[in-house]
Structures are given as C-alpha cells and as structure tokens.
Amino acid sequence: MTTDATPRETLAWLEASALKLPGIAHAFFTRRGGVSTGLYTGLNVGYGSADARDAVTENRRLAMRVLTDREASLVTVHQVHGTDVVPVETPWPRTENPKADGLVTDRPGIALGILTADCTPILLADPEAGVIGAAHSGWKGAVAGIGAATVAAMERLGARRARIRAAIGPTINQASYEVGPEFRDRFEADHPESLRFFREAPAVGKFLFDLPGFVRAHLEEQGLAVVDAERAEDTCPDPHRYFSYRRATKLGEPDYGRQLSAVMLRG
C-alpha cells in the first residue's frame, strides 16, 4: 500500500523549540493524515495493533518523508515499561526489535522512534556531540528511571548532560489521568516527594496524576541544559488528533492506534 499524498501537506506534527537545532530533525506526530481506517483512522504506526500491516508500514514511510527527503531508517523497540536503553549502530529488522524503552545513537540517518497512546515520549539531543536519544516513559518507567538511563546511555556515546536538550511530547495530562488511592499509595510509600503531582479528583476517593509533570521533574534532576514540555498536549480528550489507550478503554473499543515521536541526526 502506497499513496501519492505529500506528507507535509497531509500529516500533522509538533516540534519543540528546544530541538529546533542545526543537524537535528524531530517530530511529535499526531494521528492526522496517513492511510489507516476504522478505529485506526489516520497515522497509526503501531504494528502491535490489529491494523493492516501494509497501512502501518505506509504510515511509517510517510512519517519519515516529513523528517527527511533523504534515505532514512526508522528504528523502534518492543516497549515494556522498563529502563533498558539500546545503542543503535545499524537498523535491525522490525521482527527483531529488542525489548527496551530507550534508544540512543550517534549515527546520521537513523531515526529513533517512540510509540505512544497516552504514555510520555521524550526526545533528546546533544548537538555538539552529535548524539541523540528517545525514550518511552509511562509512570512505571518514570519511577524506575528511564529518563536517567537514557541520559547515561547518551553520555557513553560522548554526550554531556549539561549540553543535552530534552523535549516531552503529547501525553495524557493530569485532568484526564484519574487514579485510585492504591496508585497514590505506591508513591507515598516509595517517593513521598512526588505527592505534589497528585490532586483530588471530582470523584470521591480518586486522584488526578500529573504524568508529564512527574517526567519533567525527573529529567530536570539530571542537570540537562533544557527540559521543554511545551508540546505535552493531552492525548485523551481529542479523538481527532491523538490515539489514547485510556479513552479507548473508557469507550469499550477493542483496540487503539499509536502515534510516533522521532528524532534523527541529519546526514
């Protein structure tokens, strides 16, 4: 499946000020555009969904055409809500995706991709060292330290944290993230300083959790040059713009798509 559509005319994406840098291409894609239909209408890039494989492949190709007009390889991982970070030297076949939640590289022409449908995508770059990173941060990964692990992996490739610029993309926001008391209790027991990221919900006994605020705070603790959250739009309330696991669950839908966040060193 291919399309003659011009991606820059049909797709919609966000860019963070912190990553608008010479030699760096990046995008936080929305679901708009693409060739998927039905539940996945738009730019679904998730092979983990039940969408047609050809449609997902074409959507990924269209996204890469936004990042560059040269040959580029999109590399993703099998995300598992952990802290493993994979250095990428050469692209691997999709069927051999390692289980990890972060990627780093110093090789031009390799786009590091993160798939989300409410979790927080993080894109990072040290333009002076020519090192980039990408991380998938749900609450479990954030608590475990996926942000710090990705920064450390970038340092092993020659980056310096005082130069690293990080940007957080579209993710479920506090107004949409209702949790029960048992969820908050986990934080109170292990991370009491993080209770500031909770507020009482309208429903009795429930709380609202600020996932992007929590992720941003942990990134700021790493001593980075910039942590940019201006593109952390709420994925849950807007079905025309974003896929959302939580929204799909509330509506009783059997499946959901994933949007792509990607960063690449230009060749």
Coordinates of N, CA, C and O in Angstrom, one line a residue, residues 3-128:
T3 N 0.8 5.7 -1.2 CA -0.1 6.8 -1.5 C 0.8 7.9 -2.2 O 2.0 8.0 -1.9
D4 N 0.1 8.7 -3.0 CA 0.8 9.8 -3.7 C 0.7 11.1 -2.9 O 1.1 12.1 -3.3
A5 N 0.1 11.0 -1.7 CA -0.1 12.2 -0.9 C 1.3 12.8 -0.5 O 2.2 12.0 -0.3
T6 N 1.3 14.1 -0.4 CA 2.5 14.7 0.1 C 2.5 14.8 1.6 O 1.6 15.5 2.1
P7 N 3.4 14.2 2.3 CA 3.2 14.1 3.8 C 3.2 15.5 4.4 O 2.4 15.7 5.4
R8 N 3.9 16.4 4.0 CA 3.9 17.8 4.6 C 2.6 18.5 4.4 O 2.4 19.5 5.0
E9 N 1.8 18.0 3.5 CA 0.5 18.6 3.3 C -0.6 17.9 4.0 O -1.6 18.5 4.4
T10 N -0.4 16.6 4.3 CA -1.5 15.8 4.8 C -1.3 15.4 6.3 O -2.2 15.1 7.0
L11 N 0.0 15.3 6.7 CA 0.2 14.9 8.1 C 0.3 16.1 9.0 O 0.5 17.2 8.6
A12 N 0.1 15.9 10.3 CA 0.2 17.0 11.3 C 1.2 16.5 12.4 O 1.1 15.4 12.9
W13 N 2.1 17.4 12.8 CA 3.0 17.1 13.8 C 3.4 18.4 14.6 O 3.2 19.5 14.2
L14 N 4.1 18.1 15.7 CA 4.5 19.2 16.6 C 6.1 19.2 16.6 O 6.7 18.1 16.6
E15 N 6.7 20.4 16.8 CA 8.1 20.5 17.0 C 8.3 21.3 18.3 O 7.6 22.2 18.6
A16 N 9.3 20.9 19.0 CA 9.7 21.6 20.3 C 10.8 22.6 20.0 O 11.8 22.3 19.3
S17 N 10.7 23.7 20.6 CA 11.7 24.8 20.4 C 13.1 24.3 20.8 O 14.1 24.6 20.1
A18 N 13.1 23.5 21.8 CA 14.4 23.0 22.3 C 15.2 22.2 21.4 O 16.4 22.1 21.4
L19 N 14.5 21.6 20.4 CA 15.1 20.6 19.5 C 15.2 21.2 18.0 O 15.6 20.5 17.1
K20 N 14.8 22.4 17.9 CA 15.0 23.1 16.5 C 16.4 23.5 16.4 O 16.8 24.7 16.6
L21 N 17.3 22.6 16.0 CA 18.7 22.7 16.1 C 19.3 22.3 14.7 O 18.8 21.4 14.1
P22 N 20.4 23.0 14.4 CA 21.1 22.5 13.1 C 21.5 21.1 13.3 O 22.1 20.6 14.3
G23 N 21.3 20.3 12.2 CA 21.7 18.9 12.2 C 20.8 18.0 12.9 O 21.0 16.7 12.9
I24 N 19.7 18.5 13.4 CA 18.7 17.6 14.1 C 17.3 17.7 13.5 O 16.8 18.8 13.2
A25 N 16.7 16.6 13.2 CA 15.3 16.6 12.7 C 14.5 15.8 13.8 O 14.9 14.8 14.3
H26 N 13.3 16.4 14.0 CA 12.5 15.7 15.0 C 11.0 16.0 14.7 O 10.7 17.0 14.1
A27 N 10.1 15.2 15.3 CA 8.7 15.5 15.2 C 7.9 14.6 16.2 O 8.2 13.5 16.4
F28 N 6.9 15.3 16.8 CA 5.9 14.6 17.6 C 4.7 14.5 16.7 O 3.9 15.5 16.6
F29 N 4.4 13.4 16.1 CA 3.3 13.3 15.1 C 2.0 13.1 15.9 O 1.9 12.5 16.9
T30 N 0.9 13.7 15.3 CA -0.4 13.4 15.7 C -0.9 12.2 14.9 O -0.2 11.6 14.1
R31 N -2.2 11.9 15.0 CA -2.8 10.8 14.2 C -3.3 11.3 12.8 O -3.7 10.5 12.0
R32 N -3.3 12.6 12.6 CA -3.8 13.2 11.4 C -3.0 12.8 10.2 O -1.8 12.8 10.2
G33 N -3.7 12.5 9.1 CA -3.0 12.1 7.9 C -2.9 10.5 7.9 O -3.6 9.9 8.7
G34 N -2.1 10.0 7.0 CA -1.9 8.6 7.0 C -3.0 7.8 6.2 O -4.0 8.5 5.7
V35 N -2.9 6.5 6.2 CA -3.8 5.7 5.4 C -4.6 4.7 6.1 O -5.4 4.0 5.5
S36 N -4.5 4.6 7.4 CA -5.3 3.7 8.2 C -6.7 4.1 8.3 O -7.1 5.3 8.1
T37 N -7.6 3.1 8.5 CA -9.1 3.3 8.5 C -9.7 2.7 9.8 O -9.0 2.0 10.5
G38 N -11.0 3.0 10.0 CA -11.7 2.4 11.1 C -11.2 3.0 12.4 O -11.0 4.2 12.6
L39 N -11.0 2.1 13.4 CA -10.5 2.5 14.7 C -9.2 3.2 14.6 O -8.8 4.1 15.5
Y40 N -8.4 2.9 13.6 CA -7.0 3.4 13.4 C -6.9 4.6 12.4 O -5.8 4.9 12.0
T41 N -8.1 5.1 12.1 CA -8.1 6.2 11.0 C -7.0 7.2 11.3 O -6.9 7.8 12.4
G42 N -6.1 7.4 10.3 CA -5.0 8.3 10.4 C -3.7 7.7 10.3 O -3.5 6.6 9.6
L43 N -2.7 8.2 11.1 CA -1.3 7.8 11.0 C -1.0 6.9 12.1 O -0.3 7.2 13.1
N44 N -1.6 5.7 12.1 CA -1.3 4.7 13.1 C 0.0 4.0 12.7 O 0.2 3.4 11.6
V45 N 1.0 4.0 13.6 CA 2.4 3.5 13.3 C 2.6 2.2 14.1 O 3.8 1.7 14.2
G46 N 1.6 1.7 14.8 CA 1.8 0.6 15.8 C 1.5 -0.8 15.2 O 0.4 -1.2 14.9
Y47 N 2.6 -1.5 14.9 CA 2.4 -2.9 14.5 C 1.8 -3.8 15.6 O 1.3 -4.9 15.3
G48 N 1.9 -3.3 16.8 CA 1.3 -4.0 17.9 C -0.3 -3.9 17.9 O -0.9 -4.6 18.7
S49 N -0.8 -3.1 17.1 CA -2.3 -3.0 17.0 C -2.7 -4.1 15.9 O -1.9 -4.7 15.3
A50 N -4.0 -4.2 15.8 CA -4.6 -5.1 14.8 C -4.8 -4.5 13.5 O -5.5 -5.0 12.6
D51 N -4.3 -3.3 13.2 CA -4.4 -2.6 12.0 C -3.7 -3.4 10.9 O -2.8 -4.3 11.1
A52 N -4.1 -3.1 9.6 CA -3.4 -3.8 8.5 C -1.9 -3.5 8.4 O -1.5 -2.3 8.6
R53 N -1.1 -4.5 8.3 CA 0.3 -4.3 8.3 C 0.8 -3.3 7.2 O 1.7 -2.5 7.4
D54 N 0.2 -3.5 6.0 CA 0.6 -2.6 4.9 C 0.3 -1.1 5.3 O 1.1 -0.2 4.9
A55 N -0.8 -0.9 6.0 CA -1.2 0.5 6.3 C -0.2 1.1 7.3 O 0.3 2.2 7.2
V56 N 0.2 0.3 8.3 CA 1.2 0.7 9.3 C 2.5 1.0 8.6 O 3.2 2.0 8.9
T57 N 3.0 0.1 7.7 CA 4.2 0.3 7.0 C 4.2 1.6 6.2 O 5.2 2.4 6.2
E58 N 3.1 1.9 5.5 CA 3.0 3.1 4.7 C 2.9 4.3 5.6 O 3.6 5.4 5.3
N59 N 2.3 4.3 6.7 CA 2.3 5.4 7.7 C 3.7 5.7 8.2 O 4.0 6.9 8.3
R60 N 4.4 4.7 8.5 CA 5.8 4.9 8.9 C 6.6 5.6 7.8 O 7.5 6.5 8.0
R61 N 6.4 5.1 6.5 CA 7.1 5.7 5.4 C 6.8 7.2 5.2 O 7.7 8.0 5.0
L62 N 5.5 7.5 5.4 CA 5.1 8.9 5.3 C 5.7 9.8 6.3 O 6.2 10.9 6.1
A63 N 5.8 9.2 7.5 CA 6.4 10.0 8.6 C 7.9 10.3 8.4 O 8.4 11.4 8.6
M64 N 8.6 9.3 7.8 CA 10.0 9.5 7.5 C 10.2 10.6 6.4 O 11.2 11.3 6.5
R65 N 9.2 10.7 5.5 CA 9.3 11.7 4.5 C 9.2 13.1 5.1 O 9.6 14.1 4.4
V66 N 8.5 13.2 6.2 CA 8.5 14.5 6.9 C 9.8 14.9 7.5 O 10.2 16.0 7.4
L67 N 10.5 13.9 8.1 CA 11.8 14.1 8.7 C 12.9 14.5 7.8 O 13.7 15.3 8.0
T68 N 12.9 13.8 6.6 CA 14.0 14.0 5.7 C 13.6 13.6 4.3 O 12.7 12.8 4.1
D69 N 14.2 14.3 3.3 CA 14.0 13.9 1.9 C 15.1 13.0 1.4 O 15.1 12.6 0.2
R70 N 15.9 12.5 2.3 CA 16.9 11.5 2.0 C 16.5 10.2 2.6 O 15.6 10.1 3.3
E71 N 17.3 9.2 2.3 CA 17.1 7.8 2.8 C 17.3 7.8 4.3 O 18.3 8.3 4.8
A72 N 16.3 7.3 5.0 CA 16.4 7.2 6.5 C 15.7 5.9 6.9 O 14.8 5.5 6.3
S73 N 16.3 5.4 8.0 CA 15.7 4.2 8.6 C 15.1 4.5 10.0 O 15.7 5.1 10.8
L74 N 13.8 4.1 10.2 CA 13.1 4.3 11.4 C 13.4 3.1 12.3 O 13.1 1.9 11.9
V75 N 13.9 3.3 13.5 CA 14.2 2.2 14.4 C 13.3 2.3 15.6 O 13.3 3.4 16.2
T76 N 12.6 1.3 16.0 CA 11.8 1.3 17.2 C 12.2 0.0 18.0 O 12.9 -0.8 17.6
V77 N 11.6 -0.1 19.2 CA 11.8 -1.2 20.1 C 10.5 -1.8 20.6 O 9.5 -1.2 20.4
H78 N 10.6 -2.9 21.2 CA 9.4 -3.5 21.8 C 9.3 -3.0 23.2 O 10.1 -3.4 24.1
Q79 N 8.5 -2.0 23.4 CA 8.4 -1.2 24.7 C 7.8 -2.0 25.8 O 6.7 -2.6 25.6
V80 N 8.4 -2.0 27.0 CA 8.0 -2.9 28.1 C 7.9 -2.2 29.4 O 7.7 -2.8 30.4
H81 N 7.9 -0.8 29.4 CA 7.8 0.0 30.6 C 8.9 -0.3 31.6 O 8.7 -0.4 32.8
G82 N 10.1 -0.4 31.1 CA 11.3 -0.7 31.9 C 12.3 0.4 31.7 O 12.0 1.6 31.4
T83 N 13.6 0.1 32.0 CA 14.7 1.1 31.9 C 15.8 0.7 31.0 O 16.9 1.4 31.0
D84 N 15.7 -0.3 30.2 CA 16.7 -0.7 29.3 C 16.8 0.3 28.1 O 15.8 0.7 27.6
V85 N 18.0 0.6 27.7 CA 18.3 1.6 26.6 C 19.2 0.9 25.7 O 20.3 0.4 26.1
V86 N 18.9 0.9 24.4 CA 19.6 0.3 23.4 C 20.4 1.3 22.5 O 19.8 2.2 21.9
P87 N 21.8 1.1 22.4 CA 22.5 1.9 21.4 C 22.3 1.4 20.0 O 22.3 0.1 19.8
V88 N 22.1 2.3 19.1 CA 21.8 1.8 17.7 C 22.9 2.2 16.8 O 23.3 3.4 16.6
E89 N 23.6 1.2 16.2 CA 24.7 1.4 15.3 C 24.2 1.2 13.8 O 24.5 1.9 12.9
T90 N 23.4 0.1 13.7 CA 22.7 -0.1 12.4 C 21.3 -0.5 12.6 O 21.0 -1.1 13.7
P91 N 20.4 -0.2 11.7 CA 19.0 -0.6 12.0 C 18.8 -2.1 12.0 O 19.5 -2.9 11.4
W92 N 17.8 -2.6 12.8 CA 17.5 -4.0 12.8 C 16.2 -4.3 12.2 O 15.3 -3.4 12.1
P93 N 15.9 -5.5 11.8 CA 14.6 -5.8 11.2 C 13.5 -5.6 12.2 O 13.7 -5.9 13.4
R94 N 12.3 -5.2 11.8 CA 11.2 -5.0 12.7 C 10.9 -6.2 13.5 O 10.5 -6.1 14.7
T95 N 11.1 -7.4 12.9 CA 10.8 -8.6 13.6 C 11.8 -9.0 14.7 O 11.6 -9.9 15.5
E96 N 12.9 -8.2 14.8 CA 13.9 -8.4 15.8 C 14.0 -7.3 16.8 O 15.1 -7.1 17.4
N97 N 13.0 -6.5 17.0 CA 13.0 -5.4 17.9 C 13.4 -5.9 19.3 O 12.7 -6.8 19.8
P98 N 14.4 -5.3 19.9 CA 14.8 -5.7 21.3 C 13.7 -5.1 22.3 O 13.1 -4.1 22.0
K99 N 13.6 -5.8 23.4 CA 12.7 -5.3 24.5 C 13.5 -4.2 25.2 O 14.5 -4.4 25.8
A100 N 13.0 -2.9 25.1 CA 13.6 -1.8 25.7 C 12.7 -0.6 25.7 O 11.6 -0.7 25.1
D101 N 13.0 0.5 26.4 CA 12.2 1.7 26.4 C 13.0 2.9 26.0 O 12.5 4.0 26.1
G102 N 14.2 2.8 25.6 CA 15.0 3.9 25.2 C 16.0 3.5 24.1 O 16.4 2.3 24.0
L103 N 16.3 4.5 23.3 CA 17.3 4.3 22.2 C 18.2 5.5 22.1 O 17.8 6.6 22.4
V104 N 19.5 5.2 21.8 CA 20.5 6.3 21.6 C 21.3 6.0 20.3 O 21.5 4.8 20.0
T105 N 21.8 7.0 19.7 CA 22.7 6.8 18.6 C 23.5 8.0 18.3 O 23.2 9.2 18.7
D106 N 24.7 7.8 17.6 CA 25.5 8.9 17.1 C 25.6 8.8 15.6 O 26.5 9.4 15.0
R107 N 24.8 8.0 15.0 CA 24.8 7.7 13.5 C 23.8 8.5 12.8 O 22.6 8.4 13.0
P108 N 24.2 9.3 11.8 CA 23.2 10.1 11.0 C 22.4 9.1 10.2 O 22.8 8.0 9.8
G109 N 21.2 9.6 9.9 CA 20.3 8.8 9.0 C 19.5 7.8 9.7 O 18.7 7.0 9.0
I110 N 19.6 7.6 11.0 CA 18.8 6.7 11.8 C 17.8 7.5 12.6 O 18.2 8.2 13.5
A111 N 16.5 7.3 12.4 CA 15.5 7.9 13.2 C 15.1 7.0 14.3 O 14.7 5.9 14.1
L112 N 15.3 7.5 15.5 CA 14.9 6.8 16.7 C 13.4 7.1 17.0 O 13.0 8.3 17.2
G113 N 12.6 6.1 17.1 CA 11.1 6.3 17.2 C 10.6 5.7 18.5 O 11.0 4.6 18.9
I114 N 9.6 6.4 19.1 CA 8.9 6.0 20.3 C 7.4 6.0 19.9 O 6.9 7.0 19.3
L115 N 6.7 5.0 20.3 CA 5.3 4.9 20.0 C 4.5 5.1 21.3 O 4.9 4.5 22.4
T116 N 3.5 5.9 21.3 CA 2.7 6.2 22.5 C 1.2 6.3 22.2 O 0.8 6.5 21.0
A117 N 0.4 6.1 23.2 CA -1.0 6.3 23.1 C -1.5 6.7 24.5 O -2.5 6.3 25.0
D118 N -0.8 7.6 25.2 CA -1.0 8.2 26.5 C 0.3 8.4 27.2 O 0.5 9.3 28.0
C119 N 1.2 7.4 27.1 CA 2.5 7.5 27.8 C 3.3 8.7 27.3 O 2.9 9.3 26.2
T120 N 4.4 9.0 27.9 CA 5.1 10.2 27.6 C 6.3 9.9 26.7 O 7.2 9.2 27.1
P121 N 6.3 10.5 25.5 CA 7.5 10.4 24.7 C 8.6 11.5 25.0 O 8.2 12.6 25.2
I122 N 9.8 11.1 25.1 CA 10.9 12.0 25.4 C 11.9 11.9 24.2 O 12.4 10.8 23.9
L123 N 12.2 13.1 23.6 CA 13.3 13.2 22.6 C 14.4 14.0 23.2 O 14.2 15.0 23.8
L124 N 15.7 13.6 22.9 CA 16.8 14.3 23.5 C 17.9 14.5 22.4 O 18.1 13.6 21.5
A125 N 18.7 15.5 22.6 CA 19.8 15.7 21.7 C 20.9 16.5 22.4 O 20.7 17.5 23.1
D126 N 22.2 16.1 22.1 CA 23.4 16.9 22.4 C 23.9 17.3 21.0 O 24.7 16.5 20.4
P127 N 23.6 18.4 20.5 CA 24.0 18.8 19.1 C 25.5 18.9 18.9 O 26.0 18.6 17.8
E128 N 26.2 19.3 20.0 CA 27.7 19.4 19.9 C 28.3 18.1 19.7 O 29.3 17.9 18.9

